[in-house]
Coordinates of C-alpha atoms and ligand atoms in Angstrom, one line a residue:
X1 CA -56.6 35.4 -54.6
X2 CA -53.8 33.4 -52.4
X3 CA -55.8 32.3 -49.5
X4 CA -53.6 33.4 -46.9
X5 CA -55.0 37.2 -45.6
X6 CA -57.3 35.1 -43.3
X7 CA -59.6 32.4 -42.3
X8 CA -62.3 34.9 -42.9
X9 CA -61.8 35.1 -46.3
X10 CA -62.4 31.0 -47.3
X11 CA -65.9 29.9 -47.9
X12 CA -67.7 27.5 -46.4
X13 CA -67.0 23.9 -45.4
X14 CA -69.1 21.2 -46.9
X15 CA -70.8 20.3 -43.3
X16 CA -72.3 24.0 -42.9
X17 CA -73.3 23.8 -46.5
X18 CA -75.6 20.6 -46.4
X19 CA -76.9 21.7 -43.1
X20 CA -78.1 24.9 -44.4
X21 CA -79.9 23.2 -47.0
X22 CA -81.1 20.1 -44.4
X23 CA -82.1 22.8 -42.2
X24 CA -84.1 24.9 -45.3
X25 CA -87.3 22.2 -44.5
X26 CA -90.4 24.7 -44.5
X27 CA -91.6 27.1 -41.9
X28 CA -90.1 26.3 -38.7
X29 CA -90.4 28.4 -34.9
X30 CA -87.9 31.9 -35.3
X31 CA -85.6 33.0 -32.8
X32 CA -84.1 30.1 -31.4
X33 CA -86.9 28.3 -30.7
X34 CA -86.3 25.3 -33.3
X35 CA -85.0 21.9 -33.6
X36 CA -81.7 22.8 -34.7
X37 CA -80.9 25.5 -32.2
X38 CA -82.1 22.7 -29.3
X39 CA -79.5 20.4 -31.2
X40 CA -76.8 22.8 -31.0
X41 CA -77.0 23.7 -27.5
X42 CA -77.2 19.7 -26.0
X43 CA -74.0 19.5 -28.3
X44 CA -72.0 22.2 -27.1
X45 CA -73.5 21.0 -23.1
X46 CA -72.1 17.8 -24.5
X47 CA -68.6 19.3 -24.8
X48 CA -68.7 21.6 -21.8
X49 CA -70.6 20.0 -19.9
X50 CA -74.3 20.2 -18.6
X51 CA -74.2 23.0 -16.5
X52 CA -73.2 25.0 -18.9
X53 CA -75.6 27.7 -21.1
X54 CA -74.7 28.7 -24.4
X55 CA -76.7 31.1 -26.9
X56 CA -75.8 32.3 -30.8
X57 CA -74.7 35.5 -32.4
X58 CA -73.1 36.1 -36.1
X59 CA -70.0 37.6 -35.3
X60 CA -67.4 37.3 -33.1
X61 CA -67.4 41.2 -32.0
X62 CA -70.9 40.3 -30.9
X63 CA -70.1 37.5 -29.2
X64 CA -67.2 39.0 -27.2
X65 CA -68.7 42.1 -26.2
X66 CA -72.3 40.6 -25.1
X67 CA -70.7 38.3 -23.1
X68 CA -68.5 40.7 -21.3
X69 CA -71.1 42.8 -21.1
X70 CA -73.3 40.2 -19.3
X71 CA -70.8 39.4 -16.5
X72 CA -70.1 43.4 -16.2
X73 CA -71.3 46.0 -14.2
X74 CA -70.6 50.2 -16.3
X75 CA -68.4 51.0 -13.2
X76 CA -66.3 48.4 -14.1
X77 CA -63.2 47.5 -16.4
X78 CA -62.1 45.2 -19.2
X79 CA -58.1 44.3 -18.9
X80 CA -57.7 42.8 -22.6
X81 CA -54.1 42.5 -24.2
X82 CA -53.0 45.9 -25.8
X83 CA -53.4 43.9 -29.3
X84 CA -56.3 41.5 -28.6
X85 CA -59.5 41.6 -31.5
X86 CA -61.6 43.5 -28.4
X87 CA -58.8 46.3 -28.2
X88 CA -58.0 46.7 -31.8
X89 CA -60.5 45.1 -33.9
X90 CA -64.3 46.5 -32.5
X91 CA -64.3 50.0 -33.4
X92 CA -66.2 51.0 -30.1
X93 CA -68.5 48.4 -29.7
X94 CA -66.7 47.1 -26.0
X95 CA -67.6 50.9 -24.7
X96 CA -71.1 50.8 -26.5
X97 CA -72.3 47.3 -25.4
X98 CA -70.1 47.0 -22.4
X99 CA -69.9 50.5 -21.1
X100 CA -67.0 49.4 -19.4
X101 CA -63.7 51.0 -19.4
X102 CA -60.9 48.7 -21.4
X103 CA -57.5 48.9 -19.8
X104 CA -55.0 47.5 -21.7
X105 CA -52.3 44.8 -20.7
X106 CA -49.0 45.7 -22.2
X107 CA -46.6 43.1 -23.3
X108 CA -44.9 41.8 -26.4
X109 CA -44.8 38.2 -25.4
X110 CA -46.4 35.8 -27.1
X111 CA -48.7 35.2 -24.0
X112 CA -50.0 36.5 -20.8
X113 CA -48.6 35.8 -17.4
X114 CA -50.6 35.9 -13.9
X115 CA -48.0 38.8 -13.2
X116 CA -49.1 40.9 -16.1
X117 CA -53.0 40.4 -14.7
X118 CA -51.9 41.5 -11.0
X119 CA -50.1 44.5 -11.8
X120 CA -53.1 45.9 -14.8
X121 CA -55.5 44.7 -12.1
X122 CA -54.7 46.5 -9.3
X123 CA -57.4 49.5 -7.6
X124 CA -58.0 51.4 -4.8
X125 CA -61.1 48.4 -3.9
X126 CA -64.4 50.1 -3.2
X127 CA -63.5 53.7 -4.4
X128 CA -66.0 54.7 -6.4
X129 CA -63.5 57.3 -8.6
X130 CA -61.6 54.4 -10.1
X131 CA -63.2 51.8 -12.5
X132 CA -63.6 48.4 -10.8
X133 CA -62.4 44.8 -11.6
X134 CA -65.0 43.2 -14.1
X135 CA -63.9 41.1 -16.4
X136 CA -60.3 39.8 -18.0
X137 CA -60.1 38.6 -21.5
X138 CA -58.1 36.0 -22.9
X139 CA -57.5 35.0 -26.6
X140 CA -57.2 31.6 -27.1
X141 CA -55.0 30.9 -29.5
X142 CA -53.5 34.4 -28.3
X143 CA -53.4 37.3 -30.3
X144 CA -49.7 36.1 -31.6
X145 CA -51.2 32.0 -32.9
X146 CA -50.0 30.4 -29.5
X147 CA -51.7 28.9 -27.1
X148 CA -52.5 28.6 -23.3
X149 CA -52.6 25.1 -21.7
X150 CA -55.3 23.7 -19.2
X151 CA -52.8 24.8 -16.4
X152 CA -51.6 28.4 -17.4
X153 CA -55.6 29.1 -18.4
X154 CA -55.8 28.0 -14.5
X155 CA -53.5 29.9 -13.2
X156 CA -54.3 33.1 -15.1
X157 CA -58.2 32.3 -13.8
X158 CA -57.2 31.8 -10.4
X159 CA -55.3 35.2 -10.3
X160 CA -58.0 37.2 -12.1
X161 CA -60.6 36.0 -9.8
X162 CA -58.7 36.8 -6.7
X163 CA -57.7 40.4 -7.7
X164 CA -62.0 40.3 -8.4
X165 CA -62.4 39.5 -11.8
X166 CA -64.4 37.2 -14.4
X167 CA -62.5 35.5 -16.9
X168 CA -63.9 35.5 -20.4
X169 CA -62.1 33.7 -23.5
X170 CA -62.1 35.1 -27.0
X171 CA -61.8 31.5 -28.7
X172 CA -62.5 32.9 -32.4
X173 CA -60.1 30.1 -32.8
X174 CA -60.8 28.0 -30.1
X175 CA -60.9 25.1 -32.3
X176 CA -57.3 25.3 -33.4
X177 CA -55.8 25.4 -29.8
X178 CA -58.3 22.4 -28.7
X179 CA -56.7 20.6 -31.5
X180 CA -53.3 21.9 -31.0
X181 CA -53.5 20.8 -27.5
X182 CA -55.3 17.5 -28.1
X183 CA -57.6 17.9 -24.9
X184 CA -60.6 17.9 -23.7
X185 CA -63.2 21.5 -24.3
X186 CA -64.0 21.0 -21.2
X187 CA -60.4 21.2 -19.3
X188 CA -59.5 24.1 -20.9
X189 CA -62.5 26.2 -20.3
X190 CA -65.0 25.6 -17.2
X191 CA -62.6 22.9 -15.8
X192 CA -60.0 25.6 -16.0
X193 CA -61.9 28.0 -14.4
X194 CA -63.2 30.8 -17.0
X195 CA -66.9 32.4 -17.0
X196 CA -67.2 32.8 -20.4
X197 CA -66.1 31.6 -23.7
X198 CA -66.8 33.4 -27.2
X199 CA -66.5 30.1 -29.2
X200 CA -66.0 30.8 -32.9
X201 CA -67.4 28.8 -35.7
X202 CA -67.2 31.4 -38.9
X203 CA -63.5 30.9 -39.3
X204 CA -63.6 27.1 -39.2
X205 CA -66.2 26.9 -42.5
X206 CA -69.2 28.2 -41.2
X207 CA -70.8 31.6 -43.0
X208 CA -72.1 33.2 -39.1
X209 CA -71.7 31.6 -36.0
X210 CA -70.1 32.2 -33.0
X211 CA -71.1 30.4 -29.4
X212 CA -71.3 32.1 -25.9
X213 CA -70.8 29.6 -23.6
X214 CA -71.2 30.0 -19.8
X215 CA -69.3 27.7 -17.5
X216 CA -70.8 27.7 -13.8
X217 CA -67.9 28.8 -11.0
X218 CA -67.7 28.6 -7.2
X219 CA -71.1 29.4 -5.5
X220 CA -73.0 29.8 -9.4
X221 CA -74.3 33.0 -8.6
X222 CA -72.1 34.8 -11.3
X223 CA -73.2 32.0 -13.5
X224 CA -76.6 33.0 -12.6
X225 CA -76.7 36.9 -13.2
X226 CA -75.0 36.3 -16.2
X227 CA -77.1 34.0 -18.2
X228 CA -79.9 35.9 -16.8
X229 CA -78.5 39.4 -18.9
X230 CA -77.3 37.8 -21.8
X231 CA -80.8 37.2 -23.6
X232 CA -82.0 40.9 -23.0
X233 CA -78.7 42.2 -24.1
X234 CA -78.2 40.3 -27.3
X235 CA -81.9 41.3 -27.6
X236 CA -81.9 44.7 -27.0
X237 CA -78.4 45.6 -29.2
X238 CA -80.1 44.0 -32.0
X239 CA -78.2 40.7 -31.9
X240 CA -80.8 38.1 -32.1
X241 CA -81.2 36.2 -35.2
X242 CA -85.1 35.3 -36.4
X243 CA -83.8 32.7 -38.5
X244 CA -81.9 30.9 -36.0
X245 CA -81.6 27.8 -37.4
X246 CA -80.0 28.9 -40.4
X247 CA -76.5 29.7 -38.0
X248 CA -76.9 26.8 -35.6
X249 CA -78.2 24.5 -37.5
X250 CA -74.5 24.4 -39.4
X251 CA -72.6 25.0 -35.8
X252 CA -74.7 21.6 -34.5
X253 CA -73.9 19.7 -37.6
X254 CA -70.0 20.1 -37.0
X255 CA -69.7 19.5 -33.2
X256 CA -71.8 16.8 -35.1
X257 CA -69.0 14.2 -35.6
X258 CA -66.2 15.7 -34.9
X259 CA -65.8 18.1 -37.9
X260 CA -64.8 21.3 -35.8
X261 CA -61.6 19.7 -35.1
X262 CA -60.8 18.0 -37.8
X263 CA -61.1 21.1 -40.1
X264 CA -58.6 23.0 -36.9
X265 CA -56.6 20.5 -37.1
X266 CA -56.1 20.4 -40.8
X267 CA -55.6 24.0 -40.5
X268 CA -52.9 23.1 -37.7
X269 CA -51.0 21.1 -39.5
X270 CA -50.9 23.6 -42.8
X271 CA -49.4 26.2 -40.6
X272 CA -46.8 24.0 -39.3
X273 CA -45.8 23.0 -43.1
X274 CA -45.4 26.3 -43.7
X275 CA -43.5 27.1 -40.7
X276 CA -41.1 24.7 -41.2
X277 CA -40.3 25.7 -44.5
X278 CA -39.9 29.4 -43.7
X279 CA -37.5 28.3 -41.3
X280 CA -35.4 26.3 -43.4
X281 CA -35.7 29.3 -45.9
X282 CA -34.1 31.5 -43.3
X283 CA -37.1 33.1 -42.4
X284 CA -37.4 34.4 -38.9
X285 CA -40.6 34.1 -37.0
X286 CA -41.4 36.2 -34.1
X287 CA -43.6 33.5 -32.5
X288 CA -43.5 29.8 -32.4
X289 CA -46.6 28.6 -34.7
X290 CA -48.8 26.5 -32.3
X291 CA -52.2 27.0 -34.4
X292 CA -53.4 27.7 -37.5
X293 CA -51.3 31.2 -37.8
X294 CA -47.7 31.7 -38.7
X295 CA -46.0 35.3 -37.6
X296 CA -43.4 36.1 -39.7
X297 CA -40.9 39.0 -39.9
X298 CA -40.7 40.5 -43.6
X299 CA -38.6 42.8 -44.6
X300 CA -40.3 45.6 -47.1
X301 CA -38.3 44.6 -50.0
X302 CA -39.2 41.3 -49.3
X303 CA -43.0 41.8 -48.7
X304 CA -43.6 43.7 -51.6
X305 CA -41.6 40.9 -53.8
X306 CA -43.8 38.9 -52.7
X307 CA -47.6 41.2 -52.3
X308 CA -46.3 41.4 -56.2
X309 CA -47.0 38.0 -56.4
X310 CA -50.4 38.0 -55.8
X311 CA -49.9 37.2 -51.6
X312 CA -51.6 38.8 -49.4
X313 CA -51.7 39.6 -44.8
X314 CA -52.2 41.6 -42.3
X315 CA -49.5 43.2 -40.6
X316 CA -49.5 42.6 -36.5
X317 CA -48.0 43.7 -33.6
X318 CA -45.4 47.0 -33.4
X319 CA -45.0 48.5 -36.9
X320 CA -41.1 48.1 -36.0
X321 CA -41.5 44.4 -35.6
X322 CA -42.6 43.5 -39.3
X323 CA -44.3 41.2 -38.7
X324 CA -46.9 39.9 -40.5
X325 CA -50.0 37.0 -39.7
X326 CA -50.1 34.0 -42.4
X327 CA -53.1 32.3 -42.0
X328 CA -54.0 28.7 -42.8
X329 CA -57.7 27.8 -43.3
X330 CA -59.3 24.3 -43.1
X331 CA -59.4 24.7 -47.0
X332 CA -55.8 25.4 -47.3
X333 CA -53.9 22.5 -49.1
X334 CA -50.3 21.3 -49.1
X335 CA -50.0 22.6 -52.5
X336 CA -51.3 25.7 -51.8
X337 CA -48.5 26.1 -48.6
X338 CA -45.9 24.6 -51.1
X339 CA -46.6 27.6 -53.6
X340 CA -45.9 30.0 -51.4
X341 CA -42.6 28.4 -49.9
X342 CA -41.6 28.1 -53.9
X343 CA -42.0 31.7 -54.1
X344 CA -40.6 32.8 -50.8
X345 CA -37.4 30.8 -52.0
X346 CA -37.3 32.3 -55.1
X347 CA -37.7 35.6 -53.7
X348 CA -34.6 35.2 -51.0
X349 CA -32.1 33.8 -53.7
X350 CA -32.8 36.9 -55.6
Ligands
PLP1 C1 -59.3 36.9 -32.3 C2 -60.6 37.3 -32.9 N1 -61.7 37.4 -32.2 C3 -62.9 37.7 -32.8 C4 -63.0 37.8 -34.1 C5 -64.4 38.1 -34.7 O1 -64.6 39.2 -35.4 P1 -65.9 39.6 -36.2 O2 -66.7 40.5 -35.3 O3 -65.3 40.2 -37.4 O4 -66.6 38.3 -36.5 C6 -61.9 37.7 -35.0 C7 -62.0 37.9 -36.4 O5 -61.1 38.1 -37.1 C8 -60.6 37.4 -34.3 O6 -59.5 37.2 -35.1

């Protein structure tokens, strides 16, 4: 198989491997009361911050939905992007773990603007007939591979929270856009002024773990209610993991020394290979590739030349775009990318 479908379908990077069989040392404490988990969380608080809280799921639906959930009240809504993950990609698990309605934001740019978050934002304040503001999620690399700055992630937060809402980041691929960006965790998520990141570790090499990561804001007493909930609701939806260790153990070995972003970076630089030489092909691209993910318009003929060949993606966005997602993977090599631009040539000269 060509391994561009998705960073889901690679396997598993040599860190989480060795710490998965460090971490395999007897009969330890289950449920997050171990060694490893303890080392996971002081790393992440050394990335964020020590204020912050963070606890572990396995997936990333988990991880979006029990955070919402825990800085949401059932009256209240979800604004999401009409093609975010949480819209299109968790069956119904937002209404079941949330309760919340999910409005969507429409827009086919690349990212959201404060504009599009005041005008999906908007309710009659206090009427109890309307769902209220709750929370507003972000993707991070967005849902089309780019990716918001410190100061746009500021100015969306500072919008959201005045119209009432908590900001929450889906950062499956946080990762990449830290290393795209080359700055600091911290800037681009408390400093920046978000409530809650979902920070993913499964599709840079590990087999299950994802982070939720609370950032304290303002006076702390979201902060407050929300790490409060989000124990008894990963609890009571059947979330918690009894052996822990076996997912953070892995996730603390690459905050570690650095691996997280080297392996996002790698990734980076993989997609931008490719982009380039899709370009020069002639290929269009609806988005500019600023992470690991390249979004390029094929035309049938030209997609089924080249499914015949053994490729493989999704297709994202409108149907009339066709577009398709190319993903790079921290296991994807140069001559991997290389392959593909050989056949992508060979299929336009036709
Ligand atoms: C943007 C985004 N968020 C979250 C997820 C996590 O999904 P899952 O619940 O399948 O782990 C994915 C996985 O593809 C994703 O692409």
């Amino acid at each position: 198989m060509h391994g561009f479908r998705s960073d889901n379908n690679a396997g598993l990077c040599p860190e989480a491997v060795q710490a998965i069989l460090d971490a395999n040392d007897g009969h330890r404490f289950a449920y997050g009361e171990d060694k490893y988990t303890e080392a996971a969380v002081a790393a992440l608080r050394r990335l964020f911050g020590d204020g912050t809280a963070a606890w572990f799921v396995a997936t990333g639906t988990a991880a979006n939905t029990l955070a919402i959930a825990s800085l949401t009240q059932p009256w209240q809504r979800v604004l999401c992007h009409e093609h975010s993950h949480y819209n299109d990609d968790e069956s119904t698990a937002p209404e079941r773990i949330t309760h919340c309605r999910t409005v969507q934001i429409r827009t086919s740019a690349g990212k959201i603007e404060p504009g599009d978050i005041r005008q999906a934002g908007q309710v009659r304040g206090g009427d109890v007939h309307e769902p209220q503001p709750g929370v507003v999620t972000l993707s991070n690399p967005t849902e089309f591979g780019m990716v918001y700055t410190p100061s746009e992630m500021r100015a969306l937060c500072d919008v959201a929270h005045a119209a009432g809402y908590r900001v929450h980041v889906d950062g499956a691929r946080f990762a990449n856009a830290v290393a795209a960006l080359g700055c600091e965790p911290a800037e681009l998520t408390g400093d920046a002024g978000i409530d809650a990141l979902s920070f993913g570790g499964t599709k840079n090499g590990l087999a299950a773990g994802e982070a939720v990561v609370f950032f304290p804001q303002g006076d702390g007493r979201v902060f407050e209610t929300a790490t409060h909930a989000f124990a008894f609701h990963r609890k009571s939806t059947g979330h918690l993991l009894s052996k822990h260790r076996f997912v953070t153990a892995p996730f603390a070995a690459m905050l570690h020394d650095g691996a997280w972003l080297r392996h996002a970076a790698h990734a980076n630089e993989m997609a931008s290979r490719l982009s380039d030489g899709l370009v020069r092909l002639g290929y269009q691209l609806k988005f500019p590739t600023q992470a690991n993910a390249v979004f390029v318009v094929l035309s049938p003929p030209i997609d089924a030349a080249l499914r015949a060949r053994g490729y493989a993606w999704y297709p994202f966005g409108d149907p009339e775009w066709n577009m398709f997602r190319v993903m790079c993977s921290f296991d994807t090599q140069p001559e991997h990318v290389d392959d593909l631009l050989a056949d992508a040539e060979a299929i336009v000269a036709r």
